[in-house]
Amino acid sequence: MGLFQKAVETYDAHLDYVGRAIDGRQMLVPVSHIITRADLEIALERDGSFSTARAVAQEEPKIPIPATEESAGRTSGPCAHPLCDQLCYLAPYNKKKHTLYVKQLASWADSPHSHPMLRPILTYVQGGTILADLAGIGLIALDEKGAPKNEKLLVRWRVHGIGTPHDGCWQQPSLYRAFQDWYASSQGENRSLCMITGVQAVPAKQHQKGIIPYNENAKLISANDNSNFTFRGRFTDDSQAATVSYLASQKAHNALRWIAAEQGASAVFGGRTFLCWNPQGVRVCHAAGPFGDRSKVVTKPSDYRRELKKTLEGYRSQLPEQNHDIVVAAFDAATTGRLSLTYYNELRSSDYLQRLHEWDQYCCWYGWNEQIQSPSLRQIVNCAFGTQAEEKGQARLKTPDKLMGQQMQRLVACRVDRAHMPLDIVKALFHRASTPQAYDPSIWRVILATACAVIQKYRYDVYKEECNMELHSERDDRSLQFGRLLAVMEKVERDTYDQNETREPNAIRLMSMFCRRPMKTASMLNEHLNNAYFPRLKTPAMRAFYRSLISDIFEEIKKAPESQWNDSLGETYLMGYYLQRKKLYTKKDQNNQTEEAL
């Protein structure tokens, strides 16, 4: 029950926001209310006579309206909201629904918890002129029987002269409190132990839906099951399984809905929603998002680590230890009516920030523009599992929604729980980066850089091997040395191309074969270079430089036992290829101080 406890704590810490409309942000809904969109607005005088009406524009924000447990979860059966409702409840043509509405509103208006707005609204509805008034000014159309053609239009109320500074029923905090008090008094004296708060309170009979915007009809806690008896065999009735108080349920669901709306679509990946928050309201970086500002261009590993450290210190200053809790949760709807919590964790702010920092410190690599970045989790999933497709004339990688949600959760868990990078993702990226011919060149470059970042993170996780993203030509790693060799052979051939020539060199076209049978493929490529490309290099100095470099790399490779020369390469060959290629495409000036990309 940790999720609901933290959600209730969040609600209680933000009571100042309850019922307040803030531009561009969803309201934190009061207890015993739901948030919905009104279609019509009717203004009344203090005596309950009709004044004006208008259609509510779609761009106007949703409003909170009073609702009972039953009306908040109503489906096809008649059940009236206490104040704002559809025309089929407000007009007398539907006697059953209209009677339910009038009886409930009259009970509230006659109680000690009444409000000055209720009597004018009740008087007007009992007058039965609502359809004639709305049709008379052209807001609705009636059929031949005098019923509205669209009976599901929801009406909100204004009462002139009541309420300051505004006279809308949804703008009155006193009206919120009046309904809460009346509804609490009508719930009876039945009490049971709330497993969220640990106190004796009125139990909830139904729980809210629409917590996650992406899955509007799904519930986290299902209603009582009297048809399939899912609790049978363990309990004699459903209340023995779990009891949650009405107040705790309202607070928890309203808080979760508010958090999900605040984080918006940026937290939804493949239909799975990821939420990350501090219950006291301090803003935190999202577990599935970037750690800090990725727009800043950093091209040196030392500068990258320094910027990460500054980001960590900045976040720590915003999250003092007394506000230490960070909650990370993921939700997915297996069916249209059931919402499941697929991941949950609570961490201290110091641990949470340190883990995000460590992820970005080791899961990072150079981009094709030399900028060092940690690839987004979405990018990792797309590069490992996505298929190439054309979108607006450009190649893109797309991953099926279900797979995207599953893999995003795995990576979020790795990042937050400090778990090892999944080996299957490493292998998928290794395989894809080794088959450049299968992808558009721009897509393959992203896959290659992402693969190197993930490989670096994996090797740190498993072997505690730190890579400073710099090339060490004498490193005792056969795979890395073969990667260097491949980069040199590619560069030799490219140096003979005309300016506008775009075909891929033999080294790239044979990359898949190279990683499976490296020595055999390297010998074949070297022979081809000697016969066809070395003679075409511009200067003898270039030929001497490349021959010497290839010879030095072969010497490093042959330090390994001869029986291993032609074994399949490990994932570090991609890192060796990338770093050697980067060095070859960087030339230094005579003072050996500045670098310039060729």
Coordinates of C-alpha atoms in Angstrom, one line a residue, residues 92-558:
P92 CA -38.7 16.6 -16.4
Y93 CA -39.2 14.6 -19.6
N94 CA -37.2 11.8 -18.1
K95 CA -39.2 11.4 -14.9
K96 CA -37.1 8.7 -13.3
K97 CA -33.8 10.6 -13.7
H98 CA -35.3 13.9 -12.9
T99 CA -36.8 12.7 -9.7
L100 CA -33.5 11.3 -8.6
Y101 CA -31.8 14.6 -9.2
V102 CA -34.5 16.8 -7.5
K103 CA -34.7 14.5 -4.5
Q104 CA -31.0 14.5 -3.9
L105 CA -30.6 18.3 -4.4
A106 CA -33.5 19.0 -2.1
S107 CA -32.1 16.8 0.6
W108 CA -28.8 18.7 0.5
A109 CA -30.6 22.2 0.3
D110 CA -32.8 21.3 3.3
S111 CA -29.9 20.0 5.4
P112 CA -27.7 22.0 8.0
H113 CA -25.0 21.9 5.3
S114 CA -26.9 23.8 2.7
H115 CA -25.4 26.7 0.6
P116 CA -27.1 29.9 -0.7
M117 CA -26.7 28.8 -4.3
L118 CA -28.7 25.6 -3.9
R119 CA -32.2 27.0 -3.3
P120 CA -32.2 29.2 -6.5
I121 CA -31.0 26.2 -8.6
L122 CA -33.5 23.8 -7.0
T123 CA -36.3 26.3 -7.6
Y124 CA -35.4 26.7 -11.3
V125 CA -35.1 23.0 -12.0
Q126 CA -38.4 22.3 -10.3
G127 CA -40.0 24.9 -12.5
G128 CA -39.4 22.6 -15.5
T129 CA -38.6 25.4 -18.1
I130 CA -35.0 24.5 -18.7
L131 CA -35.5 22.9 -22.2
A132 CA -37.8 25.8 -23.3
D133 CA -35.3 28.4 -22.1
L134 CA -32.3 26.8 -23.8
A135 CA -34.2 26.0 -27.0
G136 CA -35.6 29.6 -27.1
I137 CA -32.1 31.1 -27.4
G138 CA -30.9 28.4 -29.9
L139 CA -28.5 26.5 -27.6
I140 CA -30.3 23.1 -28.0
A141 CA -32.6 21.5 -30.5
L142 CA -35.7 19.5 -29.5
D143 CA -37.2 16.5 -31.2
E144 CA -40.9 16.1 -32.0
K145 CA -41.6 14.8 -28.5
G146 CA -40.0 17.9 -26.9
A147 CA -36.9 16.0 -25.7
P148 CA -33.4 17.4 -26.4
K149 CA -31.7 15.8 -29.4
N150 CA -28.5 15.6 -27.3
E151 CA -29.6 14.8 -23.8
K152 CA -26.0 14.2 -22.5
L153 CA -25.0 17.9 -22.5
L154 CA -23.8 18.7 -19.0
V155 CA -24.9 22.0 -17.4
R156 CA -23.0 24.1 -14.9
W157 CA -24.6 26.9 -12.9
R158 CA -24.1 30.6 -12.1
V159 CA -26.3 32.5 -9.6
H160 CA -25.9 36.3 -9.8
G161 CA -25.3 38.1 -6.6
I162 CA -24.1 35.0 -4.7
G163 CA -20.4 34.3 -4.4
T164 CA -17.5 36.7 -4.5
P165 CA -15.6 37.7 -6.6
H166 CA -17.1 35.1 -9.0
D167 CA -20.6 33.6 -9.1
G168 CA -19.9 30.3 -10.8
C169 CA -20.8 27.2 -8.7
W170 CA -17.4 25.7 -9.5
Q171 CA -15.7 28.8 -8.2
Q172 CA -17.0 28.6 -4.6
P173 CA -14.7 26.8 -2.1
S174 CA -17.5 27.2 0.4
L175 CA -19.8 25.1 -1.8
Y176 CA -17.1 22.4 -2.0
R177 CA -17.0 22.3 1.8
A178 CA -20.7 22.3 2.1
F179 CA -21.1 19.3 -0.1
Q180 CA -18.3 17.4 1.6
D181 CA -19.9 18.0 5.0
W182 CA -23.4 17.0 3.8
Y183 CA -22.1 13.9 2.0
A184 CA -20.0 12.8 5.0
S185 CA -23.1 13.1 7.2
S186 CA -25.1 10.9 4.9
Q187 CA -22.6 8.1 4.8
G188 CA -23.7 6.6 8.1
E189 CA -21.7 5.5 11.1
N190 CA -20.2 2.3 9.7
R191 CA -16.5 2.3 10.4
S192 CA -13.6 -0.1 9.5
L193 CA -9.9 -0.1 9.6
C194 CA -8.4 1.8 6.7
M195 CA -5.3 -0.1 5.5
I196 CA -3.9 3.2 4.0
T197 CA -4.1 5.5 7.0
G198 CA -4.4 2.9 9.9
V199 CA -7.5 4.6 11.4
Q200 CA -11.1 3.6 11.8
A201 CA -13.1 5.4 9.0
V202 CA -16.0 5.1 6.6
P203 CA -14.9 2.5 4.0
A204 CA -15.1 3.2 0.3
K205 CA -17.7 1.2 -1.6
Q206 CA -16.3 2.2 -5.1
H207 CA -13.1 3.7 -6.3
Q208 CA -12.4 6.2 -9.0
K209 CA -11.4 5.6 -12.6
G210 CA -9.7 8.0 -15.0
I211 CA -6.5 8.3 -12.9
I212 CA -4.2 8.0 -16.0
P213 CA -5.4 10.1 -19.0
Y214 CA -4.1 7.4 -21.4
N215 CA -6.4 4.8 -19.8
E216 CA -9.4 6.8 -18.8
N217 CA -11.7 4.0 -17.8
A218 CA -9.2 1.8 -15.9
K219 CA -9.3 1.5 -12.1
L220 CA -6.4 0.8 -9.8
I221 CA -8.7 -0.7 -7.1
S222 CA -11.6 -2.7 -8.6
A223 CA -15.1 -2.4 -7.2
N224 CA -16.5 -5.3 -5.1
D225 CA -17.0 -8.4 -7.2
N226 CA -20.3 -10.2 -6.4
S227 CA -20.5 -12.1 -9.7
N228 CA -17.2 -14.0 -10.1
F229 CA -16.2 -13.9 -6.4
T230 CA -12.5 -13.5 -7.0
F231 CA -12.0 -13.6 -3.2
R232 CA -13.8 -16.9 -2.7
G233 CA -11.7 -19.6 -1.0
R234 CA -9.7 -17.1 1.1
F235 CA -12.4 -14.8 2.6
T236 CA -16.1 -15.0 3.3
D237 CA -16.7 -11.5 2.0
D238 CA -14.8 -8.9 0.0
S239 CA -14.3 -6.5 2.9
Q240 CA -11.9 -9.0 4.5
A241 CA -9.5 -8.8 1.6
A242 CA -8.8 -5.1 2.0
T243 CA -10.5 -2.0 3.2
V244 CA -9.7 1.5 2.2
S245 CA -11.5 4.5 3.7
Y246 CA -13.5 6.8 1.5
L247 CA -11.4 9.8 2.4
A248 CA -8.1 8.0 1.8
S249 CA -9.3 6.7 -1.6
Q250 CA -10.5 10.1 -2.7
K251 CA -7.2 11.8 -1.7
A252 CA -5.0 9.1 -3.2
H253 CA -6.8 8.9 -6.5
N254 CA -7.1 12.7 -6.9
A255 CA -3.4 13.1 -6.1
L256 CA -2.3 10.5 -8.6
R257 CA -4.6 12.0 -11.3
W258 CA -3.1 15.4 -10.6
I259 CA 0.5 14.1 -10.8
A260 CA -0.2 12.3 -14.1
A261 CA -1.8 15.4 -15.6
E262 CA 1.2 17.5 -14.5
Q263 CA 3.8 15.2 -16.1
G264 CA 1.6 14.8 -19.2
A265 CA 2.3 12.8 -22.3
S266 CA 6.1 13.0 -21.7
A267 CA 5.7 10.3 -19.1
V268 CA 3.9 7.8 -21.5
F269 CA 5.9 5.3 -23.4
G270 CA 4.1 2.6 -25.4
G271 CA 0.9 3.0 -23.4
R272 CA 2.7 2.6 -20.1
T273 CA 2.7 5.7 -17.8
F274 CA 5.7 6.5 -15.7
L275 CA 5.3 8.9 -12.7
C276 CA 8.1 10.4 -10.6
W277 CA 7.5 12.9 -7.8
N278 CA 8.4 14.2 -4.4
P279 CA 5.4 14.2 -2.1
Q280 CA 6.2 17.6 -0.7
G281 CA 6.1 19.1 -4.2
V282 CA 9.8 19.7 -4.9
R283 CA 10.4 19.3 -8.6
V284 CA 12.7 16.4 -9.5
C285 CA 14.1 15.2 -12.8
H286 CA 12.1 12.3 -14.2
A287 CA 13.4 8.7 -14.0
A288 CA 12.7 8.2 -17.7
G289 CA 13.9 11.6 -18.7
P290 CA 17.3 13.4 -19.1
F291 CA 19.5 14.2 -16.1
G292 CA 20.1 17.9 -16.5
D293 CA 20.4 20.1 -19.6
R294 CA 21.3 18.1 -22.7
S295 CA 21.3 21.1 -25.0
K296 CA 24.8 22.2 -23.7
V297 CA 27.5 21.1 -26.1
V298 CA 30.3 19.1 -24.4
T299 CA 33.0 17.4 -26.4
K300 CA 35.6 16.4 -23.8
P301 CA 35.0 13.6 -21.3
S302 CA 36.5 15.6 -18.4
D303 CA 34.1 18.5 -19.2
Y304 CA 31.2 16.1 -19.5
R305 CA 31.9 14.7 -16.0
R306 CA 32.3 18.1 -14.6
E307 CA 28.9 19.3 -15.9
L308 CA 27.3 16.1 -14.5
K309 CA 28.7 16.9 -11.1
K310 CA 27.4 20.5 -11.3
T311 CA 24.0 19.1 -12.2
L312 CA 24.0 16.7 -9.3
E313 CA 25.0 19.4 -6.9
G314 CA 22.2 21.7 -8.3
Y315 CA 19.5 19.1 -7.8
R316 CA 20.8 18.3 -4.3
S317 CA 20.5 21.9 -3.3
Q318 CA 16.8 21.9 -4.4
L319 CA 16.0 18.7 -2.5
P320 CA 17.1 19.1 1.1
E321 CA 17.2 16.0 3.2
Q322 CA 14.1 16.7 5.1
N323 CA 12.2 16.4 1.8
H324 CA 14.0 13.2 1.0
D325 CA 11.3 10.9 -0.5
I326 CA 11.2 10.3 -4.3
V327 CA 8.5 8.0 -5.6
V328 CA 8.8 6.3 -8.9
A329 CA 5.8 4.3 -10.3
A330 CA 4.7 2.8 -13.6
F331 CA 1.1 2.0 -14.6
D332 CA -0.3 -0.1 -17.4
A333 CA -3.8 -1.2 -18.3
A334 CA -4.1 -4.8 -19.2
T335 CA -7.8 -4.3 -20.0
T336 CA -9.9 -1.2 -20.5
G337 CA -11.2 -1.5 -17.0
R338 CA -8.2 -2.6 -14.9
L339 CA -5.1 -0.5 -14.3
S340 CA -2.1 -2.2 -12.8
L341 CA 0.9 -0.9 -10.9
T342 CA 3.8 -2.5 -12.8
Y343 CA 6.7 -0.8 -11.0
Y344 CA 7.1 1.0 -7.7
N345 CA 10.0 2.3 -5.7
E346 CA 10.7 4.8 -2.9
L347 CA 14.1 6.3 -2.5
R348 CA 15.8 9.0 -0.6
S349 CA 16.6 12.0 -2.7
S350 CA 20.3 11.6 -2.3
D351 CA 20.2 8.0 -3.5
Y352 CA 17.9 8.8 -6.4
L353 CA 20.0 11.6 -7.7
Q354 CA 23.2 9.7 -7.3
R355 CA 21.8 6.8 -9.3
L356 CA 20.7 9.0 -12.1
H357 CA 24.1 10.7 -12.1
E358 CA 25.9 7.3 -12.2
W359 CA 23.8 6.2 -15.1
D360 CA 24.6 9.2 -17.2
Q361 CA 28.2 9.1 -16.2
Y362 CA 28.8 5.6 -17.6
C363 CA 26.0 5.3 -20.2
C364 CA 27.3 8.0 -22.5
W365 CA 29.2 8.3 -25.8
Y366 CA 30.2 10.7 -28.5
G367 CA 27.6 11.7 -31.1
W368 CA 28.5 12.0 -34.7
N369 CA 28.9 15.7 -34.1
E370 CA 31.5 15.0 -31.3
Q371 CA 29.0 16.0 -28.5
I372 CA 29.1 13.7 -25.5
Q373 CA 25.6 12.7 -24.3
S374 CA 23.8 9.9 -22.5
P375 CA 21.2 8.4 -24.9
S376 CA 17.6 8.7 -23.7
L377 CA 16.0 5.4 -22.6
R378 CA 13.6 5.7 -25.5
Q379 CA 16.5 6.0 -27.9
I380 CA 18.1 2.8 -26.4
V381 CA 14.8 0.9 -26.9
N382 CA 14.3 2.1 -30.4
C383 CA 17.9 1.3 -31.4
A384 CA 17.7 -2.2 -29.9
F385 CA 14.2 -3.2 -31.0
G386 CA 12.8 -0.7 -33.4
T387 CA 12.2 -1.2 -37.1
Q388 CA 13.1 1.4 -39.7
A389 CA 10.3 3.3 -41.4
E390 CA 9.8 6.4 -43.5
E391 CA 8.1 9.3 -41.7
K392 CA 7.7 12.7 -43.5
G393 CA 10.5 11.7 -45.9
Q394 CA 13.0 10.8 -43.2
A395 CA 14.0 7.4 -41.9
R396 CA 12.9 6.7 -38.3
L397 CA 13.1 3.8 -35.9
K398 CA 9.7 2.7 -34.4
T399 CA 9.1 0.2 -31.7
P400 CA 5.7 -1.5 -31.2
D401 CA 3.8 0.1 -28.2
K402 CA 3.7 -3.0 -26.1
L403 CA 7.4 -3.7 -26.5
M404 CA 8.3 -0.1 -25.9
G405 CA 6.4 0.0 -22.6
Q406 CA 8.0 -3.3 -21.4
Q407 CA 11.5 -2.3 -22.3
M408 CA 11.2 1.2 -21.0
Q409 CA 10.2 -0.2 -17.6
R410 CA 13.2 -2.5 -17.6
L411 CA 15.6 0.4 -18.2
V412 CA 13.8 2.6 -15.7
A413 CA 14.3 -0.2 -13.1
C414 CA 17.9 -0.5 -14.1
R415 CA 18.5 3.2 -13.7
V416 CA 16.6 3.6 -10.4
D417 CA 17.5 0.3 -8.8
R418 CA 21.2 0.4 -9.9
A419 CA 20.8 -2.9 -11.7
H420 CA 23.0 -4.2 -14.5
M421 CA 22.3 -3.2 -18.0
P422 CA 20.3 -6.1 -19.6
L423 CA 22.5 -8.4 -21.6
D424 CA 19.9 -9.0 -24.3
I425 CA 19.7 -5.2 -25.0
V426 CA 23.5 -5.2 -25.3
K427 CA 23.5 -8.1 -27.7
A428 CA 20.7 -6.6 -29.8
L429 CA 22.6 -3.3 -30.2
F430 CA 25.8 -5.1 -30.9
H431 CA 24.2 -7.1 -33.7
R432 CA 22.5 -4.1 -35.2
A433 CA 25.6 -1.9 -35.0
S434 CA 27.5 -4.7 -36.8
T435 CA 25.0 -4.7 -39.8
P436 CA 25.2 -1.1 -41.2
Q437 CA 23.9 -2.2 -44.6
A438 CA 20.5 -2.9 -43.0
Y439 CA 19.8 0.8 -42.1
D440 CA 19.9 4.2 -43.5
P441 CA 23.4 5.7 -42.8
S442 CA 21.9 8.4 -40.4
I443 CA 20.0 5.7 -38.5
W444 CA 23.1 3.4 -38.3
R445 CA 25.2 6.2 -36.8
V446 CA 22.7 6.7 -34.0
I447 CA 22.6 2.9 -33.4
L448 CA 26.4 2.7 -33.3
A449 CA 26.8 5.6 -30.8
T450 CA 24.0 4.2 -28.7
A451 CA 25.6 0.7 -28.7
C452 CA 28.9 2.1 -27.5
A453 CA 27.2 4.0 -24.7
V454 CA 25.3 0.9 -23.6
I455 CA 28.4 -1.4 -23.9
Q456 CA 30.4 1.0 -21.7
K457 CA 27.6 0.9 -19.1
Y458 CA 27.4 -2.8 -19.2
R459 CA 31.1 -3.4 -18.8
Y460 CA 31.1 -1.0 -15.8
D461 CA 28.2 -2.8 -14.2
V462 CA 29.6 -6.3 -14.7
Y463 CA 33.4 -5.8 -14.6
K464 CA 33.7 -2.4 -13.0
E465 CA 35.7 -1.4 -16.1
E466 CA 35.9 2.3 -16.5
C467 CA 36.4 3.7 -20.0
N468 CA 37.4 7.3 -20.3
M469 CA 36.3 7.4 -24.0
E470 CA 39.9 7.9 -25.2
L471 CA 41.8 5.6 -27.5
H472 CA 44.6 3.5 -25.9
S473 CA 46.5 1.9 -28.8
E474 CA 48.3 -0.6 -26.7
R475 CA 45.3 -1.9 -24.8
D476 CA 45.3 -5.7 -24.4
D477 CA 42.0 -6.3 -26.0
R478 CA 41.9 -8.3 -29.2
S479 CA 38.3 -7.2 -30.1
L480 CA 39.1 -3.5 -29.6
Q481 CA 42.3 -3.8 -31.7
F482 CA 40.3 -5.4 -34.5
G483 CA 37.8 -2.5 -34.3
R484 CA 40.7 -0.1 -34.7
L485 CA 41.8 -2.0 -37.7
L486 CA 38.4 -1.8 -39.3
A487 CA 38.3 2.0 -38.9
V488 CA 41.7 2.4 -40.5
M489 CA 40.8 0.2 -43.5
E490 CA 37.5 2.2 -43.9
K491 CA 39.5 5.5 -43.8
V492 CA 42.0 4.4 -46.4
E493 CA 39.3 3.6 -48.9
R494 CA 37.3 6.8 -48.2
D495 CA 40.5 8.9 -48.7
T496 CA 40.5 7.8 -52.4
Y497 CA 36.9 8.9 -53.1
D498 CA 35.9 11.9 -55.1
Q499 CA 34.2 14.7 -53.1
N500 CA 30.6 13.7 -54.0
E501 CA 31.1 9.9 -53.8
T502 CA 28.7 8.4 -51.2
R503 CA 29.1 4.6 -51.6
E504 CA 30.1 2.7 -48.5
P505 CA 33.6 1.3 -48.3
N506 CA 34.3 -2.5 -48.4
A507 CA 35.1 -2.4 -44.6
I508 CA 31.5 -1.2 -43.9
R509 CA 29.9 -3.6 -46.3
L510 CA 31.7 -6.5 -44.8
M511 CA 31.3 -5.4 -41.2
S512 CA 29.0 -8.2 -40.3
M513 CA 31.4 -10.8 -41.6
F514 CA 34.3 -9.0 -40.0
C515 CA 32.9 -9.4 -36.5
R516 CA 32.3 -13.2 -37.0
R517 CA 35.7 -14.0 -38.8
P518 CA 37.9 -11.0 -38.1
M519 CA 41.3 -12.2 -39.2
K520 CA 40.1 -13.8 -42.4
T521 CA 38.1 -10.8 -43.4
A522 CA 40.9 -8.3 -42.4
S523 CA 43.4 -10.2 -44.5
M524 CA 41.0 -10.0 -47.5
L525 CA 40.4 -6.3 -46.9
N526 CA 44.1 -5.6 -46.5
E527 CA 44.9 -7.3 -49.8
H528 CA 42.2 -5.4 -51.6
L529 CA 43.5 -2.1 -50.1
N530 CA 47.1 -2.9 -51.3
N531 CA 45.9 -3.7 -54.8
A532 CA 43.2 -1.1 -55.4
Y533 CA 43.4 1.8 -52.9
F534 CA 46.9 2.4 -51.6
P535 CA 48.2 3.3 -55.1
R536 CA 45.4 5.9 -55.4
L537 CA 46.2 7.8 -52.1
K538 CA 47.3 11.4 -52.8
T539 CA 50.8 11.3 -51.2
P540 CA 53.5 8.8 -50.3
A541 CA 53.3 10.2 -46.8
M542 CA 49.7 9.0 -46.5
R543 CA 50.5 5.6 -47.8
A544 CA 53.4 5.3 -45.3
F545 CA 51.2 6.5 -42.4
Y546 CA 48.4 4.1 -43.0
R547 CA 50.7 1.1 -43.7
S548 CA 52.6 1.7 -40.5
L549 CA 49.3 2.1 -38.5
I550 CA 47.9 -1.2 -39.9
S551 CA 51.1 -3.0 -39.2
D552 CA 51.2 -1.7 -35.6
I553 CA 47.6 -2.9 -35.0
F554 CA 48.3 -6.3 -36.5
E555 CA 51.2 -6.6 -34.0
E556 CA 48.9 -5.8 -31.1
I557 CA 46.4 -8.4 -32.4
K558 CA 49.0 -11.1 -32.7

